[in-house]
Amino acid sequence: MAKQPPHRDPAQDAPHVGPPAHAAAGLPAIGHTLRMAADQMSPGRVLATLRKVNQQGGFDCPGCAWPEPDKPHLAEFCENGAKAVAEEATERRITPEFFAAHPVAELADRSGYWLGQQGRLTTPMLLDEGATHYAPIGWDEAFALIAAELTALGSPDEAAFYTSGRTSNEAAFAYQLFARRLGTNNLPDCSNMCHESSGSALTETLGVGKGSVSLKDLYQADLIIVAGQNPGTNHPRMLSALERAKRAGAKIVSVNPLPEAGLERFKNPQTPRGLVGGGTKLTDLFLQIRLGGDLALFRALNHLLLTTPDAVDEAFVAEHCAGYQEFAAEAADLDRPATLAATGLPWEQIEELHRLVLSSRKIIVCWAMGLTQHKHSVPTIREVVNFLLLRGNVGRPGAGVCPVRGHSNVQGDRTMGIFERPSTTFLDALGKEFAFEPPRAHGHDTVDTIRAMRDGRVKVFFAMGGNFVAASPDTDATEAAMRRCRLTVHVSTKLNRSHVITGARALILPTLGRTDRDVSALGPQFVSVEDSMGMVHSSRGGLRPPAPDLLSEVAIVSRLARAALGPQDPTPWEDFARDYDLIRDRIARVIPGFDDFNAKVRRPGGFALPHAPRDSRTFPTATGKANFTVNPLTAPDVPPGRLLLQTLRSHDQYNTTVYGLDDRYRGITGGRRVVLVNPADAAELGLDDGRFVDLVSEWKDGVERRAAHFRVVHYPVARGGAAAYYPETNVLVPLDSTADISNTPTSKAVVVRLEPTA
């Protein structure tokens, strides 16, 4: 049997610090995976579950969105994926008796780690107005309560419908349809906080807000630049793809403020070399860039290409690009001192990267939130696109843009219409298919939803998955905003902090997970997901659900929609809940690329969505071409005596879900409240290794935002920067400190001072 959850809260313990690792995976990953799984499940359940992860006929890992290869390995999962599966497939259960024993005020004092360790939710629960404890409630009563609150609103725009990236395509499509039938485009999602900058920049420059490469492209590339990303922790299966590319002759450049073990060396646990040998050295050139310096790096690289004879693919630029002359005129000049100050790199390293570029015909740039969560994130990604366009590296096999998404279906949710600013084309198709006039006014994204709750303009908050309170910036402001709502509702598999920071009334609606069997009145059902590279495939869980009356996300949306919209609404919600094929038929008629959806999704491996820049070198932009852009050099302004903080994950973590209290690759064990500081910066600030400090962010509004009692760890961070784990440090990110254009929180660019803890 699985071990019982902890009664005490070990997340409050002080961390221990040892030397960081210089290689990822290998035998330690296997041992850690088995221990984590055994903590949550019996041995038979471990075997029955893990052998189905990312397999044809099995279920899609609820962790990251990295794609599966054409021929999956027998163990097509990584250490962190196994942790995610174990957390969801756990044999621990939260029953009404748990809530009767724990008042909400007590649960609010627990860490997110402790809450998550208690097990799967089994029963709909209501926290009534003025109550101290959650109490069980029937499904019909819960839907009637939500419907009453929604119909009592002065406007549909007084409700917001949030979505996390684990929601399936079918549930997401039904969810956005319900919100728009109700009359609002308030559909914030986790993309708003993560990759919105990627979508904004790519839509403007290439016409498609997604990556343009496939796994096959990675295997064929001559040069892969991995910028602002830590695949060893956040997308570990990417390391296998990088290893394969490396063995095919690719060069790999890592651009990151911290050295990351996975990008140094990968010990593939599925090969003898990885288990007992030295593994594979991945990085050929490591550029330890200062936080926020990526724009300056790519501007310098583009300047060098423009001034190097025959470096520009002039035929591609002439035929397929617009805005080149304006871009080239701006990039002709280079302020070298400003570039060196912004990047923190010696000029010789930038020239070395330039030489690698000149010797490479097929180039891919991969990135994640290290590029997307700065004030100048959109210009940075536009400059990356400029770099690729200069040498024709879009629409060429083995080349292109590769934003690596986090949640397993965050890209699919956006494809399905989870977007507060839907296109006219999408709304026209949706309205035609369902014979109604969808709302046209733009809705609230995540940051604007928090502002609207704070100001009393959003009174009902409904979350399909996720942990909104923990994931959002400016924790105190977010919690205060949530408490102003009339009703907060969370559709969840596990307990998290969002369930204990509530509106006047709150509902927890437990749902099926990816690992669970989904059987409707018609019989077994399956769902579909879209990965980071635009591949759509099916997902079928196989485990008995934690409770007999759990509903799927599709069923929850369908039953709520009928309760809120009434019997007069012509949408066949009851049929949708019984037969997901009917939802897929509707998707096929509304969303381009999903024609014959039901047949294609049943094929082994699924199918690829069309991508015009990749498939035909056509660009659905305002100009009809790929757009060069002008992006003036900018860098964060950090006063003397202050550091620029980036939030990041530990290795025992996926997004806001904390699996354990160790960060094996960085040498941190038994705790999470650490701040990583370069030893030279620490010496200037008089901060000995092991000292405890409070992190205090500084922002122009003058509000003090403090994260208390963090252990200083001397660590090889780029000078001028610091790093600490989220969600503990989300309290430091000002709500109004967001990226230009995308409105993404600047979680990688927080100016902080470090004060000795009292």
Short mmCIF file of N, CA and C in Angstrom, two decimals, residues 192-269:
data_model
loop_
_atom_site.label_atom_id
_atom_site.label_comp_id
_atom_site.label_asym_id
_atom_site.label_seq_id
_atom_site.Cartn_x
_atom_site.Cartn_y
_atom_site.Cartn_z
N ASN A 192 -1.72 33.12 -20.48
CA ASN A 192 -1.55 34.55 -20.20
C ASN A 192 -0.37 34.81 -19.29
N MET A 193 -0.03 33.83 -18.44
CA MET A 193 1.05 34.02 -17.48
C MET A 193 2.37 33.42 -17.95
N CYS A 194 2.34 32.69 -19.06
CA CYS A 194 3.55 31.96 -19.46
C CYS A 194 4.00 32.32 -20.87
N HIS A 195 3.29 31.83 -21.89
CA HIS A 195 3.77 31.96 -23.27
C HIS A 195 2.99 32.98 -24.09
N GLU A 196 2.23 33.86 -23.43
CA GLU A 196 1.50 34.87 -24.20
C GLU A 196 2.44 35.73 -25.03
N SER A 197 3.63 35.99 -24.49
CA SER A 197 4.60 36.80 -25.24
C SER A 197 5.02 36.09 -26.52
N SER A 198 5.15 34.76 -26.47
CA SER A 198 5.49 34.00 -27.67
C SER A 198 4.38 34.14 -28.70
N GLY A 199 3.14 33.93 -28.28
CA GLY A 199 2.04 34.04 -29.22
C GLY A 199 1.92 35.41 -29.83
N SER A 200 2.10 36.45 -29.01
CA SER A 200 2.01 37.82 -29.53
C SER A 200 3.08 38.08 -30.58
N ALA A 201 4.33 37.72 -30.28
CA ALA A 201 5.43 37.98 -31.19
C ALA A 201 5.32 37.15 -32.46
N LEU A 202 4.98 35.87 -32.34
CA LEU A 202 4.94 35.00 -33.51
C LEU A 202 3.75 35.32 -34.41
N THR A 203 2.61 35.69 -33.83
CA THR A 203 1.46 36.06 -34.66
C THR A 203 1.78 37.30 -35.48
N GLU A 204 2.46 38.27 -34.88
CA GLU A 204 2.81 39.50 -35.60
C GLU A 204 3.83 39.24 -36.70
N THR A 205 4.82 38.41 -36.43
CA THR A 205 5.94 38.26 -37.36
C THR A 205 5.74 37.14 -38.38
N LEU A 206 5.12 36.02 -37.95
CA LEU A 206 4.97 34.87 -38.85
C LEU A 206 3.51 34.57 -39.19
N GLY A 207 2.58 35.10 -38.41
CA GLY A 207 1.17 34.88 -38.69
C GLY A 207 0.56 33.70 -37.97
N VAL A 208 1.37 32.91 -37.27
CA VAL A 208 0.89 31.77 -36.50
C VAL A 208 1.56 31.83 -35.14
N GLY A 209 0.78 31.83 -34.07
CA GLY A 209 1.34 32.02 -32.73
C GLY A 209 1.83 30.74 -32.09
N LYS A 210 2.33 29.82 -32.88
CA LYS A 210 2.83 28.54 -32.38
C LYS A 210 4.21 28.28 -32.96
N GLY A 211 4.87 27.25 -32.41
CA GLY A 211 6.13 26.82 -32.96
C GLY A 211 5.97 26.23 -34.35
N SER A 212 7.07 26.25 -35.10
CA SER A 212 7.01 25.78 -36.49
C SER A 212 7.76 24.48 -36.71
N VAL A 213 8.32 23.88 -35.67
CA VAL A 213 9.17 22.71 -35.87
C VAL A 213 8.51 21.45 -35.32
N SER A 214 8.99 20.31 -35.81
CA SER A 214 8.59 19.00 -35.33
C SER A 214 9.80 18.31 -34.71
N LEU A 215 9.56 17.16 -34.09
CA LEU A 215 10.69 16.39 -33.58
C LEU A 215 11.66 16.03 -34.70
N LYS A 216 11.13 15.72 -35.87
CA LYS A 216 11.99 15.37 -37.01
C LYS A 216 12.91 16.53 -37.35
N ASP A 217 12.40 17.75 -37.24
CA ASP A 217 13.25 18.92 -37.50
C ASP A 217 14.40 19.00 -36.50
N LEU A 218 14.11 18.73 -35.23
CA LEU A 218 15.19 18.76 -34.24
C LEU A 218 16.28 17.76 -34.58
N TYR A 219 15.88 16.60 -35.03
CA TYR A 219 16.86 15.57 -35.35
C TYR A 219 17.72 15.96 -36.56
N GLN A 220 17.21 16.86 -37.41
CA GLN A 220 17.91 17.23 -38.64
C GLN A 220 18.70 18.53 -38.51
N ALA A 221 18.56 19.23 -37.41
CA ALA A 221 19.15 20.56 -37.28
C ALA A 221 20.67 20.51 -37.24
N ASP A 222 21.28 21.59 -37.75
CA ASP A 222 22.74 21.77 -37.63
C ASP A 222 23.10 22.47 -36.32
N LEU A 223 22.23 23.39 -35.88
CA LEU A 223 22.48 24.18 -34.68
C LEU A 223 21.17 24.37 -33.94
N ILE A 224 21.19 24.09 -32.64
CA ILE A 224 20.01 24.29 -31.78
C ILE A 224 20.42 25.24 -30.67
N ILE A 225 19.74 26.37 -30.59
CA ILE A 225 19.99 27.34 -29.52
C ILE A 225 18.86 27.20 -28.50
N VAL A 226 19.20 26.87 -27.28
CA VAL A 226 18.23 26.71 -26.19
C VAL A 226 18.39 27.91 -25.26
N ALA A 227 17.42 28.80 -25.29
CA ALA A 227 17.54 30.07 -24.57
C ALA A 227 16.45 30.19 -23.52
N GLY A 228 16.84 30.54 -22.29
CA GLY A 228 15.85 30.79 -21.24
C GLY A 228 15.01 29.58 -20.92
N GLN A 229 15.62 28.41 -20.90
CA GLN A 229 14.86 27.18 -20.70
C GLN A 229 15.72 26.18 -19.93
N ASN A 230 15.07 25.39 -19.07
CA ASN A 230 15.75 24.34 -18.32
C ASN A 230 15.05 23.02 -18.59
N PRO A 231 15.35 22.37 -19.72
CA PRO A 231 14.63 21.13 -20.05
C PRO A 231 14.88 20.00 -19.06
N GLY A 232 16.02 19.99 -18.37
CA GLY A 232 16.31 18.90 -17.44
C GLY A 232 15.28 18.78 -16.34
N THR A 233 14.66 19.88 -15.94
CA THR A 233 13.63 19.87 -14.91
C THR A 233 12.23 20.06 -15.51
N ASN A 234 12.11 20.95 -16.48
CA ASN A 234 10.78 21.35 -16.94
C ASN A 234 10.25 20.52 -18.10
N HIS A 235 11.14 20.00 -18.95
CA HIS A 235 10.72 19.18 -20.10
C HIS A 235 11.77 18.09 -20.30
N PRO A 236 11.92 17.17 -19.34
CA PRO A 236 13.06 16.25 -19.38
C PRO A 236 13.15 15.37 -20.62
N ARG A 237 11.99 15.02 -21.24
CA ARG A 237 12.08 14.17 -22.43
C ARG A 237 12.71 14.91 -23.61
N MET A 238 12.78 16.24 -23.53
CA MET A 238 13.48 17.00 -24.55
C MET A 238 14.96 16.61 -24.62
N LEU A 239 15.51 16.20 -23.47
CA LEU A 239 16.93 15.84 -23.46
C LEU A 239 17.21 14.66 -24.37
N SER A 240 16.28 13.72 -24.47
CA SER A 240 16.45 12.59 -25.39
C SER A 240 16.51 13.07 -26.83
N ALA A 241 15.65 14.06 -27.16
CA ALA A 241 15.67 14.60 -28.52
C ALA A 241 16.97 15.35 -28.79
N LEU A 242 17.46 16.11 -27.80
CA LEU A 242 18.72 16.81 -27.98
C LEU A 242 19.88 15.83 -28.11
N GLU A 243 19.82 14.74 -27.36
CA GLU A 243 20.87 13.73 -27.48
C GLU A 243 20.88 13.13 -28.89
N ARG A 244 19.70 12.83 -29.41
CA ARG A 244 19.62 12.27 -30.77
C ARG A 244 20.14 13.27 -31.79
N ALA A 245 19.76 14.55 -31.63
CA ALA A 245 20.26 15.58 -32.54
C ALA A 245 21.78 15.70 -32.46
N LYS A 246 22.28 15.64 -31.26
CA LYS A 246 23.73 15.74 -31.04
C LYS A 246 24.46 14.61 -31.75
N ARG A 247 23.94 13.41 -31.64
CA ARG A 247 24.59 12.27 -32.28
C ARG A 247 24.48 12.32 -33.79
N ALA A 248 23.51 13.09 -34.29
CA ALA A 248 23.39 13.27 -35.74
C ALA A 248 24.28 14.41 -36.24
N GLY A 249 24.98 15.08 -35.32
CA GLY A 249 25.93 16.11 -35.73
C GLY A 249 25.56 17.52 -35.36
N ALA A 250 24.45 17.73 -34.69
CA ALA A 250 24.04 19.09 -34.34
C ALA A 250 24.95 19.67 -33.26
N LYS A 251 25.14 20.99 -33.31
CA LYS A 251 25.76 21.74 -32.24
C LYS A 251 24.65 22.33 -31.37
N ILE A 252 24.91 22.41 -30.07
CA ILE A 252 23.90 22.94 -29.14
C ILE A 252 24.51 24.08 -28.35
N VAL A 253 23.79 25.21 -28.33
CA VAL A 253 24.19 26.39 -27.57
C VAL A 253 23.15 26.61 -26.47
N SER A 254 23.60 26.75 -25.24
CA SER A 254 22.71 27.03 -24.11
C SER A 254 22.89 28.48 -23.69
N VAL A 255 21.78 29.20 -23.59
CA VAL A 255 21.79 30.60 -23.16
C VAL A 255 20.95 30.69 -21.90
N ASN A 256 21.59 30.91 -20.75
CA ASN A 256 20.86 30.83 -19.50
C ASN A 256 21.64 31.53 -18.40
N PRO A 257 20.96 32.20 -17.47
CA PRO A 257 21.69 32.83 -16.35
C PRO A 257 22.27 31.82 -15.36
N LEU A 258 21.75 30.58 -15.35
CA LEU A 258 22.25 29.54 -14.46
C LEU A 258 22.75 28.36 -15.29
N PRO A 259 23.84 27.74 -14.87
CA PRO A 259 24.19 26.46 -15.50
C PRO A 259 23.15 25.41 -15.10
N GLU A 260 22.67 24.65 -16.06
CA GLU A 260 21.64 23.64 -15.79
C GLU A 260 22.20 22.26 -16.09
N ALA A 261 22.05 21.36 -15.12
CA ALA A 261 22.67 20.04 -15.21
C ALA A 261 22.26 19.30 -16.47
N GLY A 262 20.98 19.37 -16.84
CA GLY A 262 20.51 18.63 -17.99
C GLY A 262 21.14 19.08 -19.29
N LEU A 263 21.45 20.36 -19.40
CA LEU A 263 22.07 20.86 -20.61
C LEU A 263 23.59 20.67 -20.60
N GLU A 264 24.13 20.37 -19.43
CA GLU A 264 25.56 20.05 -19.38
C GLU A 264 25.78 18.62 -19.90
N ARG A 265 25.12 17.67 -19.29
CA ARG A 265 25.33 16.27 -19.67
C ARG A 265 24.05 15.49 -19.36
N PHE A 266 23.69 14.60 -20.26
CA PHE A 266 22.47 13.82 -20.12
C PHE A 266 22.81 12.34 -20.05
N LYS A 267 22.41 11.70 -18.95
CA LYS A 267 22.58 10.27 -18.79
C LYS A 267 21.24 9.60 -19.03
N ASN A 268 21.03 9.23 -20.28
CA ASN A 268 19.75 8.67 -20.70
C ASN A 268 19.49 7.36 -19.97
N PRO A 269 18.46 7.31 -19.10
CA PRO A 269 18.23 6.08 -18.33
C PRO A 269 17.70 4.93 -19.18
#
